[in-house]
C-alpha atoms as one frame of an Amber mdcrd trajectory, in Angstrom:
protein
  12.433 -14.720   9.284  15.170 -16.078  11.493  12.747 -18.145  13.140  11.889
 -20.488  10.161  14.448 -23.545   9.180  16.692 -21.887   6.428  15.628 -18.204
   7.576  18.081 -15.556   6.733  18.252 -12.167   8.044  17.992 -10.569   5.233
  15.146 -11.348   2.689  16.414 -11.837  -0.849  14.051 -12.004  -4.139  14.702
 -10.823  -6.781  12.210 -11.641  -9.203   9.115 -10.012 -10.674   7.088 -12.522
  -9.104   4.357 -10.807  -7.362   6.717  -9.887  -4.557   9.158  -6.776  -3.950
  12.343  -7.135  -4.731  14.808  -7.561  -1.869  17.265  -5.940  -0.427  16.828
  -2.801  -2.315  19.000   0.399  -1.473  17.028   4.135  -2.021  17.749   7.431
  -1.943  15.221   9.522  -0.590  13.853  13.287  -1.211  10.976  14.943  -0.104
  10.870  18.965  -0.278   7.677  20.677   1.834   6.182  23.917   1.038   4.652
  25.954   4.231   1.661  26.872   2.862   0.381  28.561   6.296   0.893  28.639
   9.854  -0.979  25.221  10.064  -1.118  23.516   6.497   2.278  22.324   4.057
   2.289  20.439   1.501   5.109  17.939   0.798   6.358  15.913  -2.616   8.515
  13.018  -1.854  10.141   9.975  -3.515  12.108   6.957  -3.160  14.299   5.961
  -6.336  16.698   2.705  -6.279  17.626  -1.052  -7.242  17.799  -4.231  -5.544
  20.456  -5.384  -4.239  22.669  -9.071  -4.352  20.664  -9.678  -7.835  21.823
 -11.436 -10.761  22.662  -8.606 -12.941  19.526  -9.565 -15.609  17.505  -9.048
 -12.510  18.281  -6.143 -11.009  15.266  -3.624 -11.785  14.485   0.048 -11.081
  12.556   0.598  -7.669  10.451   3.977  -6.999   7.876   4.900  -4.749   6.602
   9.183  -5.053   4.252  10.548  -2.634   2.716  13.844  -1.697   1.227  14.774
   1.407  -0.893  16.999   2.743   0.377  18.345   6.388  -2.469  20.070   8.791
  -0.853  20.924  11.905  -3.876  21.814  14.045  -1.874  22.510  17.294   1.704
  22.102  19.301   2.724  18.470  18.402  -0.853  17.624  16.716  -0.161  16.189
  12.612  -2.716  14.842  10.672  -1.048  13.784   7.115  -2.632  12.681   4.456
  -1.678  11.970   0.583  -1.532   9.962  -2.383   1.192   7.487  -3.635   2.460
   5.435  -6.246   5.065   3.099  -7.067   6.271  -0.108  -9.168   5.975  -3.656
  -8.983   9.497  -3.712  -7.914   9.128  -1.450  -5.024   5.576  -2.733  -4.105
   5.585  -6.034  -5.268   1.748  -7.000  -6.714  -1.328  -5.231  -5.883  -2.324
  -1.808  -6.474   0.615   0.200  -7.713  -1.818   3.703  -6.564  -2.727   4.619
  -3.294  -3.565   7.018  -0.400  -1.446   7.538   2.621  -2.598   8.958   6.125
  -0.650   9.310   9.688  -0.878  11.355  12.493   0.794  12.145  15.675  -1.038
  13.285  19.024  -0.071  14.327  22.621  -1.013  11.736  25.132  -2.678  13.147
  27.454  -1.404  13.428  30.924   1.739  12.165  29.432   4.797  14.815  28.887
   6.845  14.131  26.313   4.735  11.190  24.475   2.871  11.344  21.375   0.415
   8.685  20.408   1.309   8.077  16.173  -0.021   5.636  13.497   0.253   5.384
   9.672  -1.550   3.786   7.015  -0.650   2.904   3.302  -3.730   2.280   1.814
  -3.923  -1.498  -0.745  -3.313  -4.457  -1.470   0.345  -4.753  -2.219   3.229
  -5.260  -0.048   3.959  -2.215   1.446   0.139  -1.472   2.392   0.295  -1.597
   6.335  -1.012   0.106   9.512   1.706   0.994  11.949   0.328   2.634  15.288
   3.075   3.383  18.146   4.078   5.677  20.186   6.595   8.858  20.031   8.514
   9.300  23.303  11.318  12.806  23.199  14.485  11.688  25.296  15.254  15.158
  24.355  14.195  17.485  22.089  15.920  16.264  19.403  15.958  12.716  20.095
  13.222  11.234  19.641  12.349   6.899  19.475   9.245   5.569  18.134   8.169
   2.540  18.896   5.085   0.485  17.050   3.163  -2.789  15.920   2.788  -2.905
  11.970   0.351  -4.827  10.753  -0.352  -5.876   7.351  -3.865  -5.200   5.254
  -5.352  -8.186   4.510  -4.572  -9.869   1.426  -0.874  -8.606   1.412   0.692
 -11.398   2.445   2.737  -9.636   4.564   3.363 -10.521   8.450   3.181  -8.232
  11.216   6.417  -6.635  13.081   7.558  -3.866  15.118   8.875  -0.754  14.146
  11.637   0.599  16.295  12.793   3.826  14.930  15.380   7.475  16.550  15.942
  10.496  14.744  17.650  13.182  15.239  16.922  16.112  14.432
């Protein structure tokens, strides 16, 4: 937003006012069961406030999830789940969703997986992310991808830079 007159580099709203509250802080869980060599099944959820609010408007922010997890060969995912949040997590729109993602081998390519997302809706968080996966090491991964928003969102597109370790 840093491009606009007045842009700041950090988004601030907080009110219930068809957008998501901004800057929020989350913890995060998710536990997966192994269900077989090639299918899991995870439950996860983000719980937390937003930030730099007036005290009246600082609300309660969640977003749970589970995913299925079919793992159809060596670095092949396919991923795919429902969600649900609140208005102060996803701003308007649907609050109820589906989720799908998957990660791929290129092939030809050591060490690179193709990967995308998608959070099905309306509401703010409801974007396609597709990018790639390249392994500096083992266990050092960085991602690299374009979001871009479902229509209707009022979102804008990005990139998505992302390591973990693992």
């Amino acid at each position: 937003d840093l491009r606009r007159p007045g842009g700041r580099l950090i988004k601030r709203n907080d009110q219930l006012n068809g957008q998501s509250l901004k800057p929020k802080v989350h913890i995060t869980a998710q536990k997966q069961w192994r269900l077989s060599e090639r299918l899991a099944f995870s439950l996860g959820s983000q719980n937390g406030m937003n930030l730099l609010a007036e005290p009246q408007n600082t609300r309660y922010a969640f977003f749970h999830y589970g995913l299925a997890v079919c793992t159809p060969g060596h670095h092949k995912r396919i991923v795919v789940g429902p969600y649900a949040g609140n208005r102060a997590y996803l701003g308007g729109g649907n609050e109820v969703g589906f989720m799908l993602g998957y990660e791929w081998p290129m092939p030809g390519v050591k060490n690179l997986l193709l990967m995308g997302d998608y959070i099905s809706g309306t509401n703010q968080e409801s974007v396609a992310v597709i990018g790639v996966n390249y392994s500096v090491t083992p266990r050092f991964p960085l991602c690299l991808g374009g979001l871009v928003a479902s229509p209707g969102t009022g979102t804008e597109g990005g990139v998505v830079i992302e390591e973990a370790q693992h």
